[in-house]
Coordinates of C-alpha atoms in Angstrom, one line a residue:
M1 CA -160.2 -139.1 34.9
A2 CA -159.4 -140.5 31.2
N3 CA -156.4 -140.4 29.3
L4 CA -156.0 -138.6 26.4
L5 CA -153.5 -141.5 24.9
D6 CA -155.4 -144.8 25.5
F7 CA -153.8 -147.6 23.7
N8 CA -155.2 -151.1 23.1
E9 CA -153.9 -154.1 21.5
N10 CA -154.1 -152.5 17.9
D11 CA -152.2 -150.2 18.7
M12 CA -149.1 -152.2 19.8
L13 CA -146.3 -152.5 17.4
G14 CA -143.5 -154.8 19.3
R15 CA -141.6 -154.8 22.6
V16 CA -138.1 -153.0 23.3
T17 CA -135.3 -154.6 22.7
S18 CA -132.6 -152.3 22.9
V19 CA -131.8 -149.0 24.9
D20 CA -129.4 -146.3 24.9
T21 CA -129.8 -142.8 26.4
E22 CA -130.9 -141.3 22.9
Q23 CA -132.2 -144.1 20.8
I24 CA -134.1 -147.6 21.2
I25 CA -134.9 -150.3 19.1
I26 CA -138.3 -152.3 19.0
E27 CA -138.9 -155.8 17.3
I28 CA -142.1 -156.0 15.7
E29 CA -144.1 -159.2 17.1
N30 CA -146.5 -159.0 14.3
G31 CA -145.3 -158.2 10.7
T32 CA -148.4 -157.4 9.3
V33 CA -148.0 -154.3 11.0
M34 CA -144.9 -153.2 9.1
N35 CA -147.1 -151.1 6.2
K36 CA -148.4 -149.2 8.7
I37 CA -144.8 -148.1 9.9
C38 CA -143.4 -145.1 8.6
V39 CA -140.0 -143.2 8.9
G40 CA -141.1 -139.8 10.7
N41 CA -144.3 -141.1 12.8
L42 CA -144.1 -141.4 16.5
V43 CA -144.6 -144.0 19.1
A44 CA -145.1 -144.5 22.6
I45 CA -143.1 -146.9 24.9
E46 CA -143.9 -147.6 28.2
T47 CA -141.8 -147.4 31.4
A48 CA -142.0 -148.4 34.8
K49 CA -143.9 -145.9 36.2
Q50 CA -147.4 -146.6 35.1
H51 CA -148.6 -142.8 34.4
E52 CA -145.4 -142.2 32.0
K53 CA -144.6 -143.3 28.8
I54 CA -141.8 -142.3 26.4
I55 CA -142.4 -140.2 22.8
A56 CA -140.3 -141.6 19.9
L57 CA -139.5 -140.7 16.8
I58 CA -139.2 -143.5 14.3
D59 CA -135.8 -143.0 12.6
K60 CA -135.7 -146.6 10.7
V61 CA -137.1 -149.4 9.4
I62 CA -135.4 -152.8 9.2
R63 CA -136.1 -155.8 8.0
K64 CA -133.6 -158.5 8.5
Y65 CA -133.6 -162.1 6.4
I66 CA -132.3 -164.9 8.9
E67 CA -131.1 -168.2 7.3
N68 CA -132.2 -171.4 9.2
Y69 CA -131.0 -174.4 8.5
E70 CA -132.7 -178.2 9.3
D71 CA -130.1 -181.0 10.3
E72 CA -131.4 -184.2 9.6
D73 CA -129.0 -187.7 10.3
D74 CA -126.2 -185.0 10.4
E75 CA -126.6 -183.5 7.3
I76 CA -127.9 -179.9 6.2
D77 CA -130.9 -181.0 3.1
E78 CA -132.8 -177.6 3.6
M79 CA -132.4 -174.2 4.5
M80 CA -135.2 -172.3 5.7
V81 CA -135.4 -168.5 5.7
S82 CA -137.4 -166.2 8.1
S83 CA -137.3 -162.5 8.9
A84 CA -137.4 -160.3 11.9
D85 CA -138.3 -156.7 11.8
Y86 CA -137.2 -153.7 14.0
I87 CA -137.4 -150.3 14.0
K88 CA -134.7 -147.9 15.5
V89 CA -136.4 -144.4 17.4
S90 CA -134.9 -141.1 18.6
I91 CA -136.1 -140.4 22.4
I92 CA -137.9 -136.7 22.3
G93 CA -139.4 -136.6 25.3
T94 CA -141.9 -138.4 28.3
Y95 CA -145.9 -138.1 28.5
H96 CA -147.5 -137.7 32.0
S97 CA -150.7 -139.1 32.3
V98 CA -150.9 -137.4 35.5
Y99 CA -148.2 -134.9 37.1
G100 CA -148.6 -133.5 40.2
S101 CA -152.3 -131.9 39.7
T102 CA -151.9 -131.2 36.0
H103 CA -153.1 -134.2 33.6
D104 CA -151.5 -135.1 29.9
L105 CA -148.5 -132.9 29.9
F106 CA -146.0 -133.2 27.7
K107 CA -142.3 -132.9 28.8
R108 CA -138.5 -132.5 26.9
G109 CA -136.3 -135.3 28.3
V110 CA -136.4 -138.7 30.1
E111 CA -136.7 -139.7 33.8
T112 CA -137.5 -143.2 33.6
F113 CA -136.1 -145.0 30.6
P114 CA -138.1 -148.2 29.8
Q115 CA -137.0 -151.2 30.4
I116 CA -136.2 -154.6 28.1
E117 CA -139.6 -155.9 26.7
S118 CA -141.6 -152.8 27.1
K119 CA -144.3 -152.7 25.2
C120 CA -144.3 -149.8 22.2
Y121 CA -147.9 -148.3 20.9
G122 CA -147.7 -146.7 17.5
I123 CA -149.5 -142.9 17.9
S124 CA -152.3 -142.7 15.5
G125 CA -155.8 -141.4 14.5
Q126 CA -157.5 -140.2 17.7
N127 CA -154.3 -140.5 19.6
L128 CA -152.3 -138.2 17.6
Q129 CA -154.8 -135.9 17.2
N130 CA -155.1 -135.7 20.7
F131 CA -151.3 -135.7 21.6
M132 CA -150.8 -132.7 18.6
N133 CA -153.2 -130.8 21.0
I134 CA -151.5 -131.5 24.3
L135 CA -148.4 -129.8 22.7
G136 CA -149.6 -126.2 22.7
K137 CA -152.0 -126.3 25.6
D138 CA -150.1 -125.1 28.4
I139 CA -148.7 -122.0 26.4
D140 CA -150.7 -118.7 27.4
A141 CA -152.8 -117.3 25.0
D142 CA -150.8 -114.1 24.7
K143 CA -147.6 -116.2 24.0
R144 CA -149.3 -118.9 21.0
L145 CA -147.6 -117.7 17.8
K146 CA -149.0 -119.7 15.5
I147 CA -147.2 -120.4 12.5
G148 CA -148.2 -123.6 10.8
S149 CA -149.6 -126.9 11.1
F150 CA -148.1 -130.0 11.8
M151 CA -147.3 -132.2 8.6
M152 CA -148.3 -135.7 10.9
D153 CA -151.6 -133.7 11.4
T154 CA -152.8 -131.0 9.6
A155 CA -156.3 -130.3 11.5
A156 CA -153.4 -129.4 14.6
D157 CA -151.9 -125.9 14.8
A158 CA -148.2 -125.6 15.0
V159 CA -147.7 -123.0 17.9
L160 CA -144.6 -121.7 19.5
D161 CA -144.1 -119.8 22.3
G162 CA -143.3 -116.5 21.4
N163 CA -141.3 -115.4 24.1
K164 CA -138.9 -118.0 24.1
F165 CA -138.6 -117.9 20.0
F166 CA -137.7 -114.2 20.4
Q167 CA -135.9 -113.8 23.7
R168 CA -133.2 -116.8 22.7
H169 CA -132.6 -115.8 19.1
A170 CA -133.6 -117.8 16.2
A171 CA -132.8 -118.5 12.5
V172 CA -134.7 -119.3 9.4
L173 CA -132.5 -121.0 6.8
G174 CA -133.5 -122.7 3.6
S175 CA -132.4 -123.0 -0.1
T176 CA -133.5 -120.2 -2.2
G177 CA -136.8 -120.4 -3.3
S178 CA -137.6 -122.6 -0.6
G179 CA -140.0 -120.3 1.3
K180 CA -138.1 -118.4 3.5
S181 CA -139.3 -115.1 3.4
W182 CA -142.8 -115.8 3.0
C183 CA -142.2 -117.4 6.2
I184 CA -140.8 -113.9 7.7
A185 CA -143.5 -112.0 6.1
S186 CA -146.1 -114.7 8.0
I187 CA -144.1 -114.5 11.1
L188 CA -144.3 -110.6 10.9
E189 CA -148.2 -110.6 10.2
K190 CA -148.7 -112.5 13.6
A191 CA -146.3 -110.4 15.5
S192 CA -148.3 -107.1 14.1
V193 CA -151.3 -107.7 16.2
L194 CA -149.4 -106.9 19.0
K195 CA -149.9 -103.2 21.3
Y196 CA -146.0 -103.1 20.9
T197 CA -144.5 -104.9 18.8
N198 CA -140.4 -103.8 18.4
I199 CA -139.1 -105.5 15.3
I200 CA -136.6 -104.0 12.9
V201 CA -135.6 -106.0 9.4
F202 CA -132.6 -105.2 7.7
D203 CA -134.2 -106.0 3.8
M204 CA -131.2 -106.4 1.8
H205 CA -133.4 -106.5 -1.9
G206 CA -136.4 -104.2 -0.7
E207 CA -138.5 -107.3 -0.6
Y208 CA -140.5 -106.8 1.7
K209 CA -141.9 -103.1 0.8
S210 CA -145.2 -104.7 0.4
L211 CA -145.5 -105.2 3.8
S212 CA -145.8 -101.3 4.3
E213 CA -148.1 -100.7 1.7
G214 CA -151.7 -100.5 1.0
S215 CA -154.7 -99.4 3.9
E216 CA -153.7 -103.6 5.4
S217 CA -149.8 -101.9 6.0
I218 CA -148.0 -103.8 8.8
A219 CA -144.9 -101.9 9.0
Q220 CA -143.0 -98.9 8.4
R221 CA -140.6 -98.3 5.9
F222 CA -137.2 -96.7 5.7
R223 CA -134.8 -97.3 3.1
I224 CA -130.8 -96.0 2.9
A225 CA -130.1 -92.9 1.0
G226 CA -128.9 -93.6 -2.7
P227 CA -127.8 -91.5 -5.2
G228 CA -130.7 -89.7 -5.9
D229 CA -131.7 -88.8 -2.4
L230 CA -128.8 -86.4 -1.9
E231 CA -130.2 -83.1 -3.3
V232 CA -134.0 -83.9 -2.7
T233 CA -134.6 -86.1 0.5
K234 CA -138.1 -87.7 1.5
P235 CA -139.4 -88.4 5.2
D236 CA -138.5 -92.7 4.5
V237 CA -135.2 -91.7 3.5
L238 CA -132.6 -92.8 6.2
F239 CA -128.7 -91.1 5.9
L240 CA -126.1 -92.8 8.4
P241 CA -123.7 -90.2 8.6
Y242 CA -119.9 -91.1 9.1
W243 CA -120.2 -89.9 12.6
L244 CA -121.7 -92.9 13.7
L245 CA -118.7 -95.1 12.8
N246 CA -116.6 -95.8 15.9
R247 CA -112.9 -95.9 15.1
E248 CA -112.4 -98.9 13.9
E249 CA -115.0 -99.1 11.1
L250 CA -114.3 -95.9 9.9
L251 CA -110.6 -97.2 9.8
S252 CA -111.7 -100.6 8.2
M253 CA -112.7 -98.3 5.0
I254 CA -110.2 -95.8 4.4
L255 CA -106.9 -97.0 6.0
D256 CA -104.7 -99.6 3.7
R257 CA -103.1 -101.8 6.2
S258 CA -99.8 -102.3 3.3
D259 CA -99.0 -98.8 3.8
S260 CA -95.8 -98.4 5.8
N261 CA -97.4 -95.2 6.9
A262 CA -100.6 -96.9 8.1
P263 CA -99.6 -96.5 12.0
N264 CA -99.0 -92.5 11.7
Q265 CA -102.1 -92.1 9.2
A266 CA -104.1 -93.9 12.1
S267 CA -102.8 -92.0 14.6
R268 CA -103.2 -88.7 13.2
F269 CA -106.9 -89.3 12.2
T270 CA -107.7 -90.5 16.0
R271 CA -106.7 -87.5 17.2
H272 CA -108.3 -85.0 15.1
I273 CA -111.7 -87.0 15.4
R274 CA -111.1 -86.6 19.0
D275 CA -110.7 -82.7 19.2
L276 CA -113.5 -82.2 16.2
K277 CA -116.0 -83.8 18.6
E278 CA -114.8 -81.9 21.8
E279 CA -115.2 -78.9 19.9
T280 CA -119.0 -80.0 19.1
L281 CA -119.6 -80.6 22.8
K282 CA -118.3 -77.2 23.9
R283 CA -120.3 -75.6 21.2
E284 CA -123.5 -77.3 22.7
G285 CA -122.4 -76.7 26.3
K286 CA -122.2 -80.6 27.5
T287 CA -119.8 -80.1 30.0
D288 CA -120.7 -83.6 31.7
T289 CA -120.0 -85.4 28.7
L290 CA -116.7 -83.9 27.8
K291 CA -115.2 -85.1 30.9
T292 CA -116.3 -89.2 30.0
F293 CA -116.6 -89.0 25.9
T294 CA -114.0 -91.0 23.6
V295 CA -113.2 -91.1 20.4
D296 CA -115.7 -93.6 19.6
S297 CA -118.8 -91.5 21.0
P298 CA -121.3 -90.8 18.4
I299 CA -120.8 -87.2 18.2
P300 CA -121.5 -85.0 14.7
F301 CA -117.9 -83.0 13.0
L302 CA -117.8 -81.9 9.9
M303 CA -115.3 -83.9 7.4
S304 CA -114.2 -81.0 5.6
E305 CA -112.7 -79.8 9.3
L306 CA -111.0 -83.3 9.8
I307 CA -109.5 -83.4 5.9
Q308 CA -108.5 -79.7 6.9
K309 CA -106.1 -81.1 9.8
L310 CA -104.5 -84.1 7.8
T311 CA -103.7 -81.7 5.0
I312 CA -102.0 -79.2 7.2
D313 CA -100.2 -82.5 8.9
D314 CA -99.6 -83.5 5.3
T315 CA -97.4 -80.0 4.1
T316 CA -96.6 -79.1 7.5
K317 CA -92.5 -78.1 6.9
G318 CA -90.6 -78.6 10.4
V319 CA -88.1 -76.1 12.1
G320 CA -84.1 -77.5 12.3
K321 CA -82.1 -76.4 15.3
N322 CA -80.7 -73.2 12.9
G323 CA -84.4 -72.3 12.3
A324 CA -84.2 -74.2 8.9
A325 CA -87.1 -75.5 7.5
V326 CA -86.9 -79.6 7.4
K327 CA -89.2 -82.2 6.2
G328 CA -92.0 -82.2 8.5
E329 CA -93.3 -85.2 11.3
W330 CA -96.1 -85.7 9.3
E331 CA -95.3 -84.4 5.9
G332 CA -95.6 -86.6 3.1
K333 CA -97.1 -89.4 5.6
L334 CA -101.0 -89.1 5.2
T335 CA -101.0 -88.1 1.6
R336 CA -102.3 -91.9 0.2
F337 CA -104.7 -91.6 3.6
I338 CA -106.5 -88.2 2.5
S339 CA -106.6 -89.4 -1.3
R340 CA -108.4 -92.5 -0.6
L341 CA -110.4 -90.4 1.7
E342 CA -111.5 -87.5 -0.6
T343 CA -112.5 -90.6 -2.7
K344 CA -114.9 -92.1 -0.7
I345 CA -116.4 -88.4 0.1
G346 CA -116.9 -88.0 -3.7
D347 CA -119.0 -91.3 -4.3
K348 CA -122.1 -90.6 -4.6
T349 CA -123.2 -94.2 -3.8
Y350 CA -121.4 -93.6 -0.3
G351 CA -123.3 -90.4 -0.5
F352 CA -126.1 -91.9 2.4
M353 CA -122.5 -91.7 4.7
F354 CA -120.4 -89.0 4.2
Q355 CA -122.7 -86.6 2.4
P356 CA -125.8 -86.4 4.9
T357 CA -128.1 -83.7 5.2
D358 CA -127.2 -80.7 7.2
E359 CA -130.0 -82.3 9.9
A360 CA -128.4 -85.2 10.3
Q361 CA -124.9 -83.1 11.0
K362 CA -127.2 -81.7 14.2
Y363 CA -126.7 -83.0 18.0
D364 CA -129.7 -84.0 18.5
W365 CA -130.6 -85.9 14.9
L366 CA -129.3 -89.1 16.6
G367 CA -132.1 -89.1 19.4
A368 CA -134.7 -88.5 16.8
I369 CA -133.7 -91.2 14.1
L370 CA -133.7 -93.3 17.0
C371 CA -137.1 -92.5 18.7
K372 CA -138.1 -93.7 15.1
L373 CA -136.7 -97.1 15.2
L374 CA -137.0 -98.1 18.7
G375 CA -139.4 -95.6 20.1
Y376 CA -143.4 -95.6 20.1
T377 CA -145.2 -92.8 18.2
D378 CA -149.5 -93.4 18.1
G379 CA -150.7 -94.5 14.8
E380 CA -146.8 -95.8 13.8
K381 CA -146.4 -99.5 13.3
G382 CA -143.8 -101.4 15.4
I383 CA -142.6 -103.3 12.6
K384 CA -139.2 -101.3 11.0
I385 CA -138.7 -102.2 7.4
I386 CA -134.8 -101.3 6.7
D387 CA -134.1 -101.4 2.5
F388 CA -130.4 -101.6 2.0
S389 CA -130.9 -102.2 -1.8
E390 CA -128.7 -99.4 -2.5
V391 CA -126.1 -99.8 -0.3
P392 CA -122.7 -101.1 -2.2
S393 CA -121.8 -104.0 -1.2
D394 CA -118.2 -103.8 -0.2
V395 CA -119.7 -101.5 3.0
L396 CA -122.8 -103.5 3.3
P397 CA -121.0 -105.1 6.5
V398 CA -120.1 -101.9 8.0
V399 CA -123.6 -100.1 7.4
T400 CA -125.3 -103.2 9.1
G401 CA -123.2 -103.4 11.5
T402 CA -122.9 -100.1 12.7
L403 CA -126.6 -99.9 12.8
A404 CA -127.1 -102.4 14.9
R405 CA -124.6 -101.7 17.5
L406 CA -126.4 -98.0 17.7
L407 CA -129.4 -99.8 18.6
Y408 CA -127.5 -102.5 20.8
D409 CA -126.0 -100.1 22.8
V410 CA -128.9 -97.4 23.4
Q411 CA -130.6 -100.3 24.6
F412 CA -127.2 -101.2 26.4
W413 CA -127.8 -97.7 28.2
M414 CA -131.1 -97.5 28.7
D415 CA -133.0 -97.5 32.4
P416 CA -133.7 -101.6 32.7
E417 CA -137.0 -100.7 34.3
K418 CA -137.6 -98.6 31.0
R419 CA -136.5 -101.5 27.9
T420 CA -138.8 -103.0 25.6
P421 CA -137.5 -105.9 24.3
F422 CA -136.6 -105.7 19.9
T423 CA -135.5 -108.0 17.6
I424 CA -133.1 -107.1 14.6
I425 CA -134.1 -109.8 11.5
C426 CA -131.0 -110.4 9.4
D427 CA -132.2 -111.0 5.8
E428 CA -129.5 -112.8 3.4
A429 CA -127.5 -112.8 6.4
H430 CA -124.3 -114.5 4.7
L431 CA -123.9 -111.1 2.8
Y432 CA -122.5 -109.1 5.7
L433 CA -122.8 -112.0 8.7
P434 CA -119.6 -114.6 7.2
V435 CA -117.8 -116.7 8.8
K436 CA -114.8 -115.4 10.8
E437 CA -112.3 -116.9 9.0
D438 CA -113.1 -116.0 5.9
A439 CA -113.8 -112.4 7.0
D440 CA -112.4 -109.1 5.4
S441 CA -111.2 -106.2 7.8
V442 CA -114.7 -104.4 6.7
Q443 CA -116.6 -107.7 7.5
K444 CA -114.9 -108.4 10.7
Q445 CA -116.3 -105.2 12.2
A446 CA -119.7 -106.2 11.6
L447 CA -119.1 -109.5 12.8
Y448 CA -117.8 -108.1 15.9
N449 CA -121.1 -105.9 16.7
F450 CA -123.3 -108.6 15.8
E451 CA -121.4 -111.4 17.7
R452 CA -121.6 -109.8 20.9
I453 CA -125.3 -109.5 20.4
A454 CA -126.0 -112.8 19.7
K455 CA -123.8 -113.8 23.0
E456 CA -124.8 -110.8 25.7
G457 CA -128.2 -109.2 23.4
R458 CA -130.3 -111.8 25.8
K459 CA -129.8 -109.8 28.9
Y460 CA -130.2 -106.2 27.4
G461 CA -133.9 -107.2 25.4
V462 CA -131.9 -107.4 22.3
S463 CA -132.1 -110.3 19.7
I464 CA -131.3 -111.6 16.3
L465 CA -132.9 -113.8 13.8
P466 CA -130.9 -114.4 10.8
V467 CA -132.5 -115.6 7.5
S468 CA -130.5 -117.2 5.0
Q469 CA -130.1 -120.0 2.1
R470 CA -126.5 -120.3 2.7
P471 CA -125.7 -121.7 6.7
A472 CA -122.7 -122.9 6.0
D473 CA -121.2 -119.0 5.3
V474 CA -122.4 -117.4 8.0
S475 CA -121.0 -117.4 11.6
K476 CA -120.5 -120.3 13.6
T477 CA -121.1 -118.0 16.4
I478 CA -123.8 -116.1 15.6
L479 CA -125.7 -119.5 14.8
S480 CA -124.5 -121.4 17.5
Q481 CA -125.9 -118.9 19.7
C482 CA -129.4 -119.7 18.1
N483 CA -131.9 -121.9 20.1
N484 CA -134.6 -121.9 17.9
F485 CA -134.4 -122.7 14.0
I486 CA -136.9 -123.0 11.4
V487 CA -135.2 -125.2 8.6
L488 CA -137.1 -125.2 5.0
R489 CA -135.4 -127.5 1.9
L490 CA -131.7 -127.5 2.1
T491 CA -129.7 -130.3 -0.6
N492 CA -126.0 -128.7 -0.2
E493 CA -123.9 -131.0 1.8
R494 CA -122.1 -128.4 3.6
D495 CA -125.3 -126.4 4.9
K496 CA -126.7 -129.3 5.9
G497 CA -124.0 -130.7 8.3
V498 CA -123.7 -126.8 9.8
I499 CA -127.7 -127.6 10.9
K500 CA -126.5 -131.1 11.9
N501 CA -123.7 -129.8 14.0
L502 CA -126.3 -127.4 15.7
L503 CA -128.6 -130.3 17.0
P504 CA -128.8 -132.5 19.9
D505 CA -127.5 -136.1 18.5
A506 CA -131.1 -137.8 19.4
L507 CA -132.1 -135.0 16.1
K508 CA -129.5 -135.3 13.8
S509 CA -131.2 -138.2 11.8
T510 CA -134.3 -135.7 10.8
I511 CA -131.3 -133.8 8.9
E512 CA -132.2 -136.3 6.5
F513 CA -135.8 -135.1 5.4
L514 CA -134.9 -131.7 4.5
P515 CA -133.9 -132.2 0.8
L516 CA -137.1 -133.7 0.5
L517 CA -139.5 -130.8 2.3
D518 CA -141.5 -129.1 -0.4
V519 CA -141.9 -125.2 -0.7
G520 CA -143.2 -123.9 2.7
E521 CA -142.7 -126.7 4.2
A522 CA -140.2 -126.6 7.5
L523 CA -138.5 -128.7 10.3
V524 CA -138.4 -126.8 13.5
V525 CA -136.4 -127.0 16.5
G526 CA -135.7 -125.6 19.5
D527 CA -136.4 -124.1 23.2
A528 CA -139.9 -122.5 21.8
I529 CA -141.3 -125.7 20.5
L530 CA -142.1 -129.0 22.6
L531 CA -141.8 -131.3 19.6
P532 CA -139.3 -131.0 16.9
S533 CA -141.7 -131.4 14.1
K534 CA -141.8 -131.0 10.6
I535 CA -144.6 -128.5 9.6
V536 CA -146.6 -126.9 6.7
L537 CA -146.1 -122.7 7.1
D538 CA -148.7 -120.5 6.8
K539 CA -148.8 -118.4 4.1
P540 CA -148.8 -114.9 4.6
S541 CA -152.0 -112.9 3.1
D542 CA -151.9 -112.0 -0.3
T543 CA -151.6 -107.9 0.5
H544 CA -148.0 -109.1 2.5
K545 CA -146.5 -111.7 -0.2
P546 CA -143.1 -110.7 -0.6
I547 CA -141.7 -109.4 -3.6
S548 CA -139.5 -112.3 -4.1
A549 CA -141.4 -114.8 -6.0
T550 CA -139.8 -117.7 -8.1
R551 CA -140.6 -116.5 -11.7
N552 CA -142.1 -119.3 -14.0
F553 CA -139.6 -118.6 -17.1
W554 CA -141.4 -121.5 -19.0
D555 CA -144.3 -120.0 -18.6
E556 CA -143.2 -116.2 -19.2
W557 CA -141.3 -116.8 -22.2
D558 CA -144.5 -118.1 -24.2
N559 CA -146.2 -114.9 -22.9
K560 CA -144.5 -112.1 -21.7
E561 CA -143.1 -109.5 -24.5
P562 CA -139.7 -108.1 -23.4
D563 CA -140.3 -104.1 -22.8
N564 CA -137.4 -102.6 -24.5
A565 CA -138.7 -99.4 -22.7
A566 CA -138.0 -100.8 -19.7
I567 CA -134.5 -101.7 -20.8
V568 CA -133.5 -98.3 -21.6
D569 CA -135.0 -97.0 -18.1
A570 CA -132.7 -99.7 -16.6
I571 CA -130.0 -98.7 -17.9
E572 CA -129.9 -94.9 -16.6
A573 CA -131.1 -96.1 -13.6
L574 CA -127.6 -98.2 -13.6
R575 CA -126.0 -94.8 -14.2
K576 CA -127.6 -92.6 -12.0
Q577 CA -127.2 -95.8 -9.5
C578 CA -130.9 -95.2 -8.7
R579 CA -134.0 -97.1 -8.6
V580 CA -136.4 -93.6 -8.0

């Protein structure tokens, strides 16, 4: 059987002059081939095994000038200048023309390193097409996730292993306007054809709304309740009532740690919440749960009753030895805490949390809402988009972290045989998953929840996919747990440095390509793809394009008249804190 990679002397570039565990230096024997050699091209290098060739990526092309002196009669009369050409390549993997019973297999890593003087061939033309076709052939048809085409051969599909891409966490990173949203929309389109797709998108700006609209919709859309939804609700509106938050999440929003009475406030707050949850369980007849529940268990209670109990503590006098009234144990120590709590409750921008509907206060409500997000209903879409655009920025980390924690906890406690895996796509991750050293108390709670998923989620069928324009501002713990990266154009040195530290040493030179990428072009690296490659990403269909396209300022200044009525409407929306 003929090898798919078939080289002749015209393909030969030169011979090996230096080898280490990651890089090889080739001396080019024929200077005329230098105009065919480009950084980013692939080469094949012979090894001692006949059926193996090392596949490597050209990192650097070098021409050295050498000064030679002609010595006649012990005097230097003339200086001659000659040149020597070299290329430096990074090892990517090994091509096996025969591997056991398999033919034409590409594997990562190296079993046999090349020797000095081994021949090196350029991979181009038909050999390049054949090699690109090898890359995806071992991925089963039902696992194939096509994301675009290879830049070095646009006729070859760039295919990821869908299992490895989602199960081991992934990240989509790139500067604003580089094509991240289109990339996510395209991936969602591909995933939507599966029967039981289970993906939840945390949409920070409402830009994925188009995926849930029209006859070609591929997703269900929910949005966190805004101030305009508190009196009349709609089926797509989500409330996240306060009782879903655990003790630390609630305290991070209300407690002032600098207050000298903070320990007393936290103590009474905790005690009363536990008592109120216990009363709910008794009313519901949940005797088994009564034995083991904790203050963090998501059990409904009324905030008005909590404030009533705290107020009694804050105003109750104590009784002295002679029966006279004295200052109570908690008297005056909870005043500021109650005030902060009442301020949050009265602020309609927090209505989705502190002013839930009567339905959201029922014991069975949590089961119904999580079945919508994690379960399956015939005729409904498996991709769920949750619009957080009306959530105040200061509470965004708590809201996203609480929802992620609930989704993960339900999966954790579910019978392993009945779990369906799901992925959370974290749009604009830098807004609520910051570097730990820069996080405040609210953000640290969200970080704890997401980092727990990043470190342990794979075992329970939960993965996350952070999307960010500022990878330097995203939790290092979360990014370090990602095994797949789609990196679009990046120009900031700090951001490039983060990516560089996440990649194997042999691939770090590829980071220098990032500022040169065009919109919709990406470097794709990770377990899901055999060959780290520059890829032209597929665009989503016109009906599913996200609402995030870069505006053409110059054109619109020439053609589009400002709308005064729209400005007035926007002012009213600002006052109402509601776009609807």
